[in-house]
PDB file of C-alpha atoms in Angstrom:
ATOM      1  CA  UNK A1309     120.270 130.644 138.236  1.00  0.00           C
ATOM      2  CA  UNK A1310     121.570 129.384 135.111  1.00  0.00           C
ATOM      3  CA  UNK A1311     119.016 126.735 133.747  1.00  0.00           C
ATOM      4  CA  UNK A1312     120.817 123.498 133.688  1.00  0.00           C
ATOM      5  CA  UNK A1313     119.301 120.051 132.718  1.00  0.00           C
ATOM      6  CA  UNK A1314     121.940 117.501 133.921  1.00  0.00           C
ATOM      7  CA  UNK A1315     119.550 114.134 133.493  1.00  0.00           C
ATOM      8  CA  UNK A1316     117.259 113.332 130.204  1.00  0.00           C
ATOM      9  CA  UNK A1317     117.593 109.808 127.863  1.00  0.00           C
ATOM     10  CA  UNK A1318     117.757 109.333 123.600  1.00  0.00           C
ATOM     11  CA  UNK A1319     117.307 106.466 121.827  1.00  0.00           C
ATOM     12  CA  UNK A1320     121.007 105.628 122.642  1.00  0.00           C
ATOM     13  CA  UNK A1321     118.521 104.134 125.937  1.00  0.00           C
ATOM     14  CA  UNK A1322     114.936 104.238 126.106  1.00  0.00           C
ATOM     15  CA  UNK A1323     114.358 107.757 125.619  1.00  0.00           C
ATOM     16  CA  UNK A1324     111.974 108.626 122.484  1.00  0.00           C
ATOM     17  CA  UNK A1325     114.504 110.963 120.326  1.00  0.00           C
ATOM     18  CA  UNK A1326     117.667 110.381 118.854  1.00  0.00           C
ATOM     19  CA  UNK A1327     120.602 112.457 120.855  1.00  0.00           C
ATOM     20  CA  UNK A1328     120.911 115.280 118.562  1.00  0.00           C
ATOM     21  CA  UNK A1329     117.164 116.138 118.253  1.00  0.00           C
ATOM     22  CA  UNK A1330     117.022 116.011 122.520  1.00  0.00           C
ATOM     23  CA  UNK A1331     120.015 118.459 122.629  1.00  0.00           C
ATOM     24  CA  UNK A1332     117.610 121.053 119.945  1.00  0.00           C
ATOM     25  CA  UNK A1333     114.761 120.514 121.911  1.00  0.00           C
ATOM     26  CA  UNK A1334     117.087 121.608 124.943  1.00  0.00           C
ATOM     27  CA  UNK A1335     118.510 124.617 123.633  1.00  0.00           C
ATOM     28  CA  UNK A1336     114.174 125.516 122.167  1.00  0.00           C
ATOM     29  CA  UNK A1337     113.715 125.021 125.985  1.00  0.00           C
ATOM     30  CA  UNK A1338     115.857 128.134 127.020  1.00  0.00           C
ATOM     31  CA  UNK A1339     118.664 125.008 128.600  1.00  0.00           C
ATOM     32  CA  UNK A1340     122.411 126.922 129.123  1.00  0.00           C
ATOM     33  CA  UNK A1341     123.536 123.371 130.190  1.00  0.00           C
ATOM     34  CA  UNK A1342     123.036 119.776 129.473  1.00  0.00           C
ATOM     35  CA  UNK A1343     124.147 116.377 130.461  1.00  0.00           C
ATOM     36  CA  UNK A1344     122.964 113.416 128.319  1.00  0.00           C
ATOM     37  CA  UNK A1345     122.332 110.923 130.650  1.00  0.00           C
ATOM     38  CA  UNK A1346     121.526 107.186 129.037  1.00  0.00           C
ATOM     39  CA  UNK A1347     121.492 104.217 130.779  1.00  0.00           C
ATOM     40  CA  UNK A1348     124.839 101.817 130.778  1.00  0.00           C
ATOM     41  CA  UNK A1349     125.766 103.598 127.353  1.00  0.00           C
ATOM     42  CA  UNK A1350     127.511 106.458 126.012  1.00  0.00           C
ATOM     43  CA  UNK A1351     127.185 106.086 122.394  1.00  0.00           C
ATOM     44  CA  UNK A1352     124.795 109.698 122.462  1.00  0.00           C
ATOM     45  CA  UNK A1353     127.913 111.475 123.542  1.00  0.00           C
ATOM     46  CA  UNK A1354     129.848 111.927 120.534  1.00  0.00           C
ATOM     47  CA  UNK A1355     126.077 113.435 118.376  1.00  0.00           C
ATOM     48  CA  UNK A1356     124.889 115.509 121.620  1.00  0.00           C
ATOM     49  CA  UNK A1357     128.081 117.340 121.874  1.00  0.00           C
ATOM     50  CA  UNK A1358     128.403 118.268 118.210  1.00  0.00           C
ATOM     51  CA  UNK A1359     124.980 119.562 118.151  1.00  0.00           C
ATOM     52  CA  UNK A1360     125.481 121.557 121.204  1.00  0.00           C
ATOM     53  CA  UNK A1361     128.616 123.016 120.229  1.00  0.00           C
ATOM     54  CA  UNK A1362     126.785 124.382 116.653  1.00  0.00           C
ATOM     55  CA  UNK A1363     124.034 125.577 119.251  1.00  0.00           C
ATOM     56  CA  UNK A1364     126.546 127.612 121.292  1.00  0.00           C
ATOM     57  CA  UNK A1365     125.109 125.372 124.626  1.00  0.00           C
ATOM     58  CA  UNK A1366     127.232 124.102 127.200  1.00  0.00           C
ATOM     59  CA  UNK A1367     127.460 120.414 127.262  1.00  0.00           C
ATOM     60  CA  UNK A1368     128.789 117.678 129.844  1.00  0.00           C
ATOM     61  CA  UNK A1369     129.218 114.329 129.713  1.00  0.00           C
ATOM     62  CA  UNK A1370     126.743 112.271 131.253  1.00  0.00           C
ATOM     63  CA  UNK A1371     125.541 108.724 131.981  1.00  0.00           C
ATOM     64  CA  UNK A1372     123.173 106.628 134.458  1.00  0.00           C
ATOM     65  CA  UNK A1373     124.475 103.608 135.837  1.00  0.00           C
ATOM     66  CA  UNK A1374     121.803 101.039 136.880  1.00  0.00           C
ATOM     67  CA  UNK A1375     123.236  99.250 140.817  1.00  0.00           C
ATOM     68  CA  UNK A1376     121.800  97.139 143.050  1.00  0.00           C
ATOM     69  CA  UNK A1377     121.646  98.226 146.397  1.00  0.00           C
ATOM     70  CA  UNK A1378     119.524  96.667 149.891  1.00  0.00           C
ATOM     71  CA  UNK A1379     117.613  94.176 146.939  1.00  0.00           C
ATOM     72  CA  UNK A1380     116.632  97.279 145.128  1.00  0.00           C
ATOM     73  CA  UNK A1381     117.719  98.743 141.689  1.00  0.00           C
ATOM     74  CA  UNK A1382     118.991 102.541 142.341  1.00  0.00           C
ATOM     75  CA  UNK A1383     120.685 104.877 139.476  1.00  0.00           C
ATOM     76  CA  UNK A1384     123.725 106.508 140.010  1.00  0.00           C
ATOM     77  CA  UNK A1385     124.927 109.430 137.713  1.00  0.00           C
ATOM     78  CA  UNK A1386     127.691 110.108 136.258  1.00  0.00           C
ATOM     79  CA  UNK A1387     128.844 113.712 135.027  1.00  0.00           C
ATOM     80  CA  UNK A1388     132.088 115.259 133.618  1.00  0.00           C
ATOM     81  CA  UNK A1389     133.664 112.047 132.844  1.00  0.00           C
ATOM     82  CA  UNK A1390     136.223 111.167 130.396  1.00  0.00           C
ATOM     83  CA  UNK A1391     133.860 109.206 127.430  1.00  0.00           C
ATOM     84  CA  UNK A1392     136.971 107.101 126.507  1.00  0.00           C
ATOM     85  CA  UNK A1393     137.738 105.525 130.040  1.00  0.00           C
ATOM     86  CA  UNK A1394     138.615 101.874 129.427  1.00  0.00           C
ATOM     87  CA  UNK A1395     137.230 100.707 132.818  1.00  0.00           C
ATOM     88  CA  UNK A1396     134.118 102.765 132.580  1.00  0.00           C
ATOM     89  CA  UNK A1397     133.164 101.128 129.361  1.00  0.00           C
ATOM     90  CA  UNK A1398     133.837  97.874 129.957  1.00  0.00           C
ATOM     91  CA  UNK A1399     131.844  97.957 133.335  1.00  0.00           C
ATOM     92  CA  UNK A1400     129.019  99.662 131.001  1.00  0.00           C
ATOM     93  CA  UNK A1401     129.616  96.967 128.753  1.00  0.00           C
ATOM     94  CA  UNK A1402     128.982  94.598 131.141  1.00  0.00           C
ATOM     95  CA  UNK A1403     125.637  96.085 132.191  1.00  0.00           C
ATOM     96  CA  UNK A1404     124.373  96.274 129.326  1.00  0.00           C
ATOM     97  CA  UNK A1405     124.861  92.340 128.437  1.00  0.00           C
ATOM     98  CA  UNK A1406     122.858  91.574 131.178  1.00  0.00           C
ATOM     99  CA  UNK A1407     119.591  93.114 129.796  1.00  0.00           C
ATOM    100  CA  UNK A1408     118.475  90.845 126.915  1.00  0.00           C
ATOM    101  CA  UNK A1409     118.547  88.289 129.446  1.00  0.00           C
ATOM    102  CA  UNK A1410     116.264  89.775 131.833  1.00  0.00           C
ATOM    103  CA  UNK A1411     113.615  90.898 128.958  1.00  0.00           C
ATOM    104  CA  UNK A1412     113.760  87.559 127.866  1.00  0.00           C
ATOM    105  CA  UNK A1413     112.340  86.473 131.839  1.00  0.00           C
ATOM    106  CA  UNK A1414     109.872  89.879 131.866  1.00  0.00           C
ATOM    107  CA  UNK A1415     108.675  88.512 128.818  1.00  0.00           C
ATOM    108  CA  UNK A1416     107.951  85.340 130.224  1.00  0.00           C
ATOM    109  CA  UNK A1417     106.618  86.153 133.286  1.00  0.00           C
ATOM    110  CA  UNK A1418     103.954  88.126 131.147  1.00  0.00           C
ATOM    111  CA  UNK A1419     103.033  85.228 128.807  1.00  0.00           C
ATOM    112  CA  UNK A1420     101.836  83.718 131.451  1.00  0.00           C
ATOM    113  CA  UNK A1421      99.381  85.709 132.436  1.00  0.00           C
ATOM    114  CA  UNK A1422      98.144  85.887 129.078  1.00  0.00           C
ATOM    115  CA  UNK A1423      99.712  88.816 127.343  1.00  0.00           C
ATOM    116  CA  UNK A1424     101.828  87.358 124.497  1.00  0.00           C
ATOM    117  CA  UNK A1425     104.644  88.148 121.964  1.00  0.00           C
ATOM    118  CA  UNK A1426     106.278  91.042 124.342  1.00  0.00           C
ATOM    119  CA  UNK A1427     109.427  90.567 123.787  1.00  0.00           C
ATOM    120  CA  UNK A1428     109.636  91.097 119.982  1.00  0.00           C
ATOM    121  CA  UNK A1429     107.216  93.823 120.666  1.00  0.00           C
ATOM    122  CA  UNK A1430     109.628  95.985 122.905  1.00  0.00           C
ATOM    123  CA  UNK A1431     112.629  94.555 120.866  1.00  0.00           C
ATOM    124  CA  UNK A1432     110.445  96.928 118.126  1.00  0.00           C
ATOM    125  CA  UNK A1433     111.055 100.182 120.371  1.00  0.00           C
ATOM    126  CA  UNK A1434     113.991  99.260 120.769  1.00  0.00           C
ATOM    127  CA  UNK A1435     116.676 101.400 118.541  1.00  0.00           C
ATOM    128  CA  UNK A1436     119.920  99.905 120.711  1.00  0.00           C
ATOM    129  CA  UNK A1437     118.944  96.415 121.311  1.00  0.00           C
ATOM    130  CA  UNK A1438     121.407  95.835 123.990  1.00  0.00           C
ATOM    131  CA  UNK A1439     119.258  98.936 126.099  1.00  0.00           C
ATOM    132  CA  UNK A1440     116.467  97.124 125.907  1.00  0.00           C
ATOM    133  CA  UNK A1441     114.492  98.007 129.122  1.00  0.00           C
ATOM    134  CA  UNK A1442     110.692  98.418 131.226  1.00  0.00           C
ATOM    135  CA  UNK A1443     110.346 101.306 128.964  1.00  0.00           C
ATOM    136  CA  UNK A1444     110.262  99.446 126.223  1.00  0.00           C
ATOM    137  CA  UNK A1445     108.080  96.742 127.352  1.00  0.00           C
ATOM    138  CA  UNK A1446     105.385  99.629 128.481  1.00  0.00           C
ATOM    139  CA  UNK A1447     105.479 101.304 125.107  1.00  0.00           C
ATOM    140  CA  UNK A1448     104.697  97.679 123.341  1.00  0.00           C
ATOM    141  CA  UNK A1449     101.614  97.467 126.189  1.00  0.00           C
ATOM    142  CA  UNK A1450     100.815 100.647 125.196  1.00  0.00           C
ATOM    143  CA  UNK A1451     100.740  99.595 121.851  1.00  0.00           C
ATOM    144  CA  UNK A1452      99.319  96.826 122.180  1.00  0.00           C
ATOM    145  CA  UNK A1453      95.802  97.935 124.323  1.00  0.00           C
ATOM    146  CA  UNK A1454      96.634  96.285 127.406  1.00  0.00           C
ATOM    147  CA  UNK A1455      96.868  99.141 129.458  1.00  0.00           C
ATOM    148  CA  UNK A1456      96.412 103.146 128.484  1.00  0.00           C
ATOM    149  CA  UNK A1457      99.680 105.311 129.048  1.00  0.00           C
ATOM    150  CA  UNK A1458     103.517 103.776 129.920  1.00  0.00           C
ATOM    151  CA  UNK A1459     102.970 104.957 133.356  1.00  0.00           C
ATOM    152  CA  UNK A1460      99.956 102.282 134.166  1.00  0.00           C
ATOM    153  CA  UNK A1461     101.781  99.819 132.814  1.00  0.00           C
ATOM    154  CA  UNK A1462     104.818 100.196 135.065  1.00  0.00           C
ATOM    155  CA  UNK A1463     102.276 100.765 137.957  1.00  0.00           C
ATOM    156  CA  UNK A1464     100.314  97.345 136.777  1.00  0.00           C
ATOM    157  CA  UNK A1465     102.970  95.158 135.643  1.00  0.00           C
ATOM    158  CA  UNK A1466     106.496  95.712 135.802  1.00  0.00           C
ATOM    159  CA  UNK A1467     107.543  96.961 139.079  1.00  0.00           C
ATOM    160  CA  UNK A1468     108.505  94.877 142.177  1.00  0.00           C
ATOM    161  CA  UNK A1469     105.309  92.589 143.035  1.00  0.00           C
ATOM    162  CA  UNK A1470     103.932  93.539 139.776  1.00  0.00           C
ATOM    163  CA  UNK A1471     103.168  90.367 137.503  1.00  0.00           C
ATOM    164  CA  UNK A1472     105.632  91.463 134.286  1.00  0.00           C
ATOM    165  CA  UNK A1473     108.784  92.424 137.249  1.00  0.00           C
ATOM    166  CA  UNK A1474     111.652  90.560 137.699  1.00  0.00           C
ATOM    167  CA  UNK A1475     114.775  90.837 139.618  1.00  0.00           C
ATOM    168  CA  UNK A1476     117.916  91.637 137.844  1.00  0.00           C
ATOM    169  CA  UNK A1477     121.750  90.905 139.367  1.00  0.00           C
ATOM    170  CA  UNK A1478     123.227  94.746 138.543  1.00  0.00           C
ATOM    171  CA  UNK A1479     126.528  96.104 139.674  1.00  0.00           C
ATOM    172  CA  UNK A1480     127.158  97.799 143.018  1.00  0.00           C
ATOM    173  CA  UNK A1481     127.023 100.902 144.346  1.00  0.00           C
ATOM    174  CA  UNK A1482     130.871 100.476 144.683  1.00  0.00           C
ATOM    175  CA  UNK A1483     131.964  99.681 141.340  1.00  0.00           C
ATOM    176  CA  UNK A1484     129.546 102.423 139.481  1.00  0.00           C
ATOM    177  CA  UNK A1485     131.155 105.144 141.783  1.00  0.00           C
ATOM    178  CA  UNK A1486     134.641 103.316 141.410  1.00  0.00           C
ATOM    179  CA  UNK A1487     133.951 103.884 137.184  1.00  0.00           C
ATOM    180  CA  UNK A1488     133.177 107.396 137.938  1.00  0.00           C
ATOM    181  CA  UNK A1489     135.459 108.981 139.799  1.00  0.00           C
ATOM    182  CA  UNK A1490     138.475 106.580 138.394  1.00  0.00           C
ATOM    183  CA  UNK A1491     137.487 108.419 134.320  1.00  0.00           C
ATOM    184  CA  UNK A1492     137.493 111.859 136.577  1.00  0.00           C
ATOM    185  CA  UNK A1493     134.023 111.964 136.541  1.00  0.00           C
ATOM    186  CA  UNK A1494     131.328 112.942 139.627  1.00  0.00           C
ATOM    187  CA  UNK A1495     128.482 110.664 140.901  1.00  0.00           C
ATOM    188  CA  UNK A1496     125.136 111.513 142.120  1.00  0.00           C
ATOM    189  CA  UNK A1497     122.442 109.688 143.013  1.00  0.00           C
ATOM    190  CA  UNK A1498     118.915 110.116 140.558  1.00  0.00           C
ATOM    191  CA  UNK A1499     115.625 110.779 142.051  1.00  0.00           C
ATOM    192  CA  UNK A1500     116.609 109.643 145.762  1.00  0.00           C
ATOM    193  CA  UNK A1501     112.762 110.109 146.085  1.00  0.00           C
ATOM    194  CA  UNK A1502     111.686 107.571 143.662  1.00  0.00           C
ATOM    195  CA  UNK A1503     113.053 104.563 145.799  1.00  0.00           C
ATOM    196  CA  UNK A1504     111.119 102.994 148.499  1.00  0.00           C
ATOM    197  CA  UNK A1505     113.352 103.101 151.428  1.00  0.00           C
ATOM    198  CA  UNK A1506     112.791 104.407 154.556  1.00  0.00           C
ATOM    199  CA  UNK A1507     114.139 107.577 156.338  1.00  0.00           C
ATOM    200  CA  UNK A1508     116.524 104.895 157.975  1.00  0.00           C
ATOM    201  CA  UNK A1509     117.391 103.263 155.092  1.00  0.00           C
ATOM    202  CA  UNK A1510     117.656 106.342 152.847  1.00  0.00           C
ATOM    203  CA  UNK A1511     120.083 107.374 155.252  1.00  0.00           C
ATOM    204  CA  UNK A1512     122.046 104.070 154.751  1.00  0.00           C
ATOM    205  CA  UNK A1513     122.492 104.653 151.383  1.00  0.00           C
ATOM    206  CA  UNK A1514     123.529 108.320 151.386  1.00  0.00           C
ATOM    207  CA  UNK A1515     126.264 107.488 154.197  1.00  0.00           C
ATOM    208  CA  UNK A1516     128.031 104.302 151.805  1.00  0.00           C
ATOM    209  CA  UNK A1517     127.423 106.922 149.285  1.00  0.00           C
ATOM    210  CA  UNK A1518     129.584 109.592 150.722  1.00  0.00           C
ATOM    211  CA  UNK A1519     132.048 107.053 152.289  1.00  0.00           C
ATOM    212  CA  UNK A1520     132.773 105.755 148.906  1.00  0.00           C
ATOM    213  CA  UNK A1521     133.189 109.103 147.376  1.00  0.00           C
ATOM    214  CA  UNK A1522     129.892 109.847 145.743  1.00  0.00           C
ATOM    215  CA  UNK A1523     129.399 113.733 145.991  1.00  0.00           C
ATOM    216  CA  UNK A1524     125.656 114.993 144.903  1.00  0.00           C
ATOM    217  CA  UNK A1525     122.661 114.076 144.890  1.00  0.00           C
ATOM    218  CA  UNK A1526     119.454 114.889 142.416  1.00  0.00           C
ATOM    219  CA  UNK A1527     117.564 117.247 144.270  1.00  0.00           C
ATOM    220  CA  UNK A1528     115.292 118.815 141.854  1.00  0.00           C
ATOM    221  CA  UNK A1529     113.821 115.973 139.425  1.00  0.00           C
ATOM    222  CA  UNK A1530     111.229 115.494 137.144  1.00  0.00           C
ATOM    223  CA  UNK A1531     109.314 112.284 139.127  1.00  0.00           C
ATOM    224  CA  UNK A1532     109.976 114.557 142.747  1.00  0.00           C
ATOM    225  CA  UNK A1533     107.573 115.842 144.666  1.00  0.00           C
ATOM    226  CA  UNK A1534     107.486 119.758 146.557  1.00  0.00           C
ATOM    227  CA  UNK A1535     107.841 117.794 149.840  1.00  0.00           C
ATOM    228  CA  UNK A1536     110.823 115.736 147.901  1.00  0.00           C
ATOM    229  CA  UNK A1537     112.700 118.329 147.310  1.00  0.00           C
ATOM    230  CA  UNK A1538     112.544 120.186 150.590  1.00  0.00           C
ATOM    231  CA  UNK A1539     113.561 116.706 152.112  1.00  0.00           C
ATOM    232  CA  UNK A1540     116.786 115.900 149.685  1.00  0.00           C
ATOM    233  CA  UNK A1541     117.718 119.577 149.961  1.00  0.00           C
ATOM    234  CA  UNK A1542     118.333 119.181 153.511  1.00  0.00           C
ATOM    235  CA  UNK A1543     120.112 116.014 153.468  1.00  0.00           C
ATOM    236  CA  UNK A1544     122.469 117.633 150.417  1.00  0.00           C
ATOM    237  CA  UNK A1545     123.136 120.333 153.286  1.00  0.00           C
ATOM    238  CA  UNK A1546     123.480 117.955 156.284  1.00  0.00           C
ATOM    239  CA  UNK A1547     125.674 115.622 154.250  1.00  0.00           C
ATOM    240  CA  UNK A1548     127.608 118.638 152.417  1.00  0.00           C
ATOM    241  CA  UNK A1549     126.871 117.357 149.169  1.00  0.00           C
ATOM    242  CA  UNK A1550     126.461 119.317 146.270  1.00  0.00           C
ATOM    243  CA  UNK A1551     122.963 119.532 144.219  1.00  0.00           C
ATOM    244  CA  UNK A1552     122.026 118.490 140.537  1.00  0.00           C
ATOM    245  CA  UNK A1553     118.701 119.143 138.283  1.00  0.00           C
ATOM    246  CA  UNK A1554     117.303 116.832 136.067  1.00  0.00           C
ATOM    247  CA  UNK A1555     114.345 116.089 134.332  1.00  0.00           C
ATOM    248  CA  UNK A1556     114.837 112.764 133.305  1.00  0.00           C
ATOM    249  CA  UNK A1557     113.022 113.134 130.052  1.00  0.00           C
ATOM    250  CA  UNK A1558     112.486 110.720 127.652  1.00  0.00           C
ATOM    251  CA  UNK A1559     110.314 111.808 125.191  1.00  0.00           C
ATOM    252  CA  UNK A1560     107.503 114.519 124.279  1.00  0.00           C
ATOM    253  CA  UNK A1561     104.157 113.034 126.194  1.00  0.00           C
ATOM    254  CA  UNK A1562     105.620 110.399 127.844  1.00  0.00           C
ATOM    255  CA  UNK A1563     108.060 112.098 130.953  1.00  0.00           C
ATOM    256  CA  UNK A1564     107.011 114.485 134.269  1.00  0.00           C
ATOM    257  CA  UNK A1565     108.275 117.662 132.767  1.00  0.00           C
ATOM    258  CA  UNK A1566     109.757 118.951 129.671  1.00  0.00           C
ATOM    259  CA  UNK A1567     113.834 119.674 129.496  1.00  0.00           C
ATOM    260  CA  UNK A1568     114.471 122.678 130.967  1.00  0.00           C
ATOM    261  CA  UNK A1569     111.432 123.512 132.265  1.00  0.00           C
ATOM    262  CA  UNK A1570     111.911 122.509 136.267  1.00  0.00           C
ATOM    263  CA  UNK A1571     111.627 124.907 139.391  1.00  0.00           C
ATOM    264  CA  UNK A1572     115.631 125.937 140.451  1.00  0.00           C
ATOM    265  CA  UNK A1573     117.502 124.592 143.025  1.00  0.00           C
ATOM    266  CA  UNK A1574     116.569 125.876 146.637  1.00  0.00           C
ATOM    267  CA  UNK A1575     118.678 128.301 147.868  1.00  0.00           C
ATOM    268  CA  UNK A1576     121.813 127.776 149.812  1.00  0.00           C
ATOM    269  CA  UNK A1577     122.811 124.909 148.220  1.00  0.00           C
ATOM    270  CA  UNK A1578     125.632 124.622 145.931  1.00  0.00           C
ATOM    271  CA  UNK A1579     124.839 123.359 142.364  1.00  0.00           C
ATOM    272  CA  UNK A1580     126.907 120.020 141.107  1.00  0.00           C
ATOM    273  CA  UNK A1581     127.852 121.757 137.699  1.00  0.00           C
ATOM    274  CA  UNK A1582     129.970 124.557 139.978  1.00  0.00           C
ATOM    275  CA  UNK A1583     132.307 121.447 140.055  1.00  0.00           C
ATOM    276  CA  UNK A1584     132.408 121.008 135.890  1.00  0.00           C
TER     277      UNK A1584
END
């Protein structure tokens, strides 16, 4: 199966390397095919593809939109897309505004229970100010001592019921899949298994997913279990949707699994990037 990597993050988000050294580290990794996939922005685009291209490695455009949906926040991909849709970017644009805003609150939230000055702090890993985001805030706690790798600080402080968490106003599931498919794109839903929702309320989502046009879901991904996988698998089948692969890595020591380095899909389904 060829060995495509259709979710990872560069500095154009919160991931750890700029866009042309993740596409290098890719191709090192043995990946045929990759989609650059940072959050509410697509200023990697232009880099990733060049250095692909020199590479000889197929490249798609990528991006993960960040929705609200039943009071939870739930990321929606984006692949094949044209990069210079006006509606896309301005929705993107839009997004993105929102985030200082919010830091500004995490930050305060955390100042009160004692653990100061974190919003210059993650401002500091911060190469796009505008993306500022949790990962940026765990990396500064990281930093700073207060806890001793970014995932115990995202278990400790900064997801729901978590001291440093608060709740953001993000787009819907309608508009992000609206921006996709209206810049030709296709839209997936990340890591289905990374969202606390129940069977019932999984199957919620997946059914205003299809009815709105969405047409994959992330079946193998870096955060998903064995038993995830054999669970999304079968929806993808029952729903007829087609299947995407992603690590979702952000940087060397700090993500689940390296790019291009995940199990394949399970058989019998039929990969997204048949569609590209």
């Amino acid at each position: 199966m060829l060995n495509a990597d259709l979710h990872c993050h560069s500095t154009a988000s919160d991931g750890l390397l700029p866009a042309a050294e993740v596409v290098r580290r890719a191709a090192e990794n043995g990946v045929e095919l990759l989609a650059l996939t940072d959050h509410d922005d697509l200023g990697g685009l232009g880099e990733a593809r060049s250095v692909a291209d020199e590479l000889g490695m197929r490249f798609v455009n990528g991006v993960e939109i960040s929705i609200e949906w039943g009071g939870l926040q739930v990321h929606i991909l984006g692949f094949a897309f044209a990069a210079d849709d006006e509606v896309l970017n301005t929705g993107l644009t839009s997004i993105r505004t929102g985030r200082v805003d919010r830091a500004r609150r995490m930050a305060a939230e955390l100042d009160r229970i004692g653990i100061h000055g974190c919003f210059e702090g993650a401002m500091r890993h911060a190469e796009n100010s505008n993306l500022i985001s949790r990962s940026h805030f765990a990396r500064y706690l990281v930093e700073a001592g207060v806890c001793k790798d970014v995932r115990s600080v995202f278990e400790s402080y900064i997801v729901p019921g978590r001291p440093g968490y608060v709740d953001h106003c993000w787009v819907t599931l309608a508009d992000s899949i609206g921006w996709i498919l209206g810049a030709g794109g296709i839209a997936a839903v990340a890591h289905p298994g990374r969202y606390k929702l129940s069977r019932l309320e999984m199957r919620h989502l997946l059914d205003e997913f299809k009815s709105l046009g969405g047409q994959a879901i992330e079946v193998v991904s870096g955060s998903h279990s064995a038993d995830n996988v054999t669970v999304f698998a079968r929806l993808a089948r029952e729903y007829g949707f087609m299947a995407s692969r992603g690590s979702d890595f952000h940087g060397p020591g700090e993500s689940y699994v390296d790019l291009g380095k995940l199990a394949p899909l399970p058989q019998g389904l039929t990969p997204v990037w048949e569609a590209f």
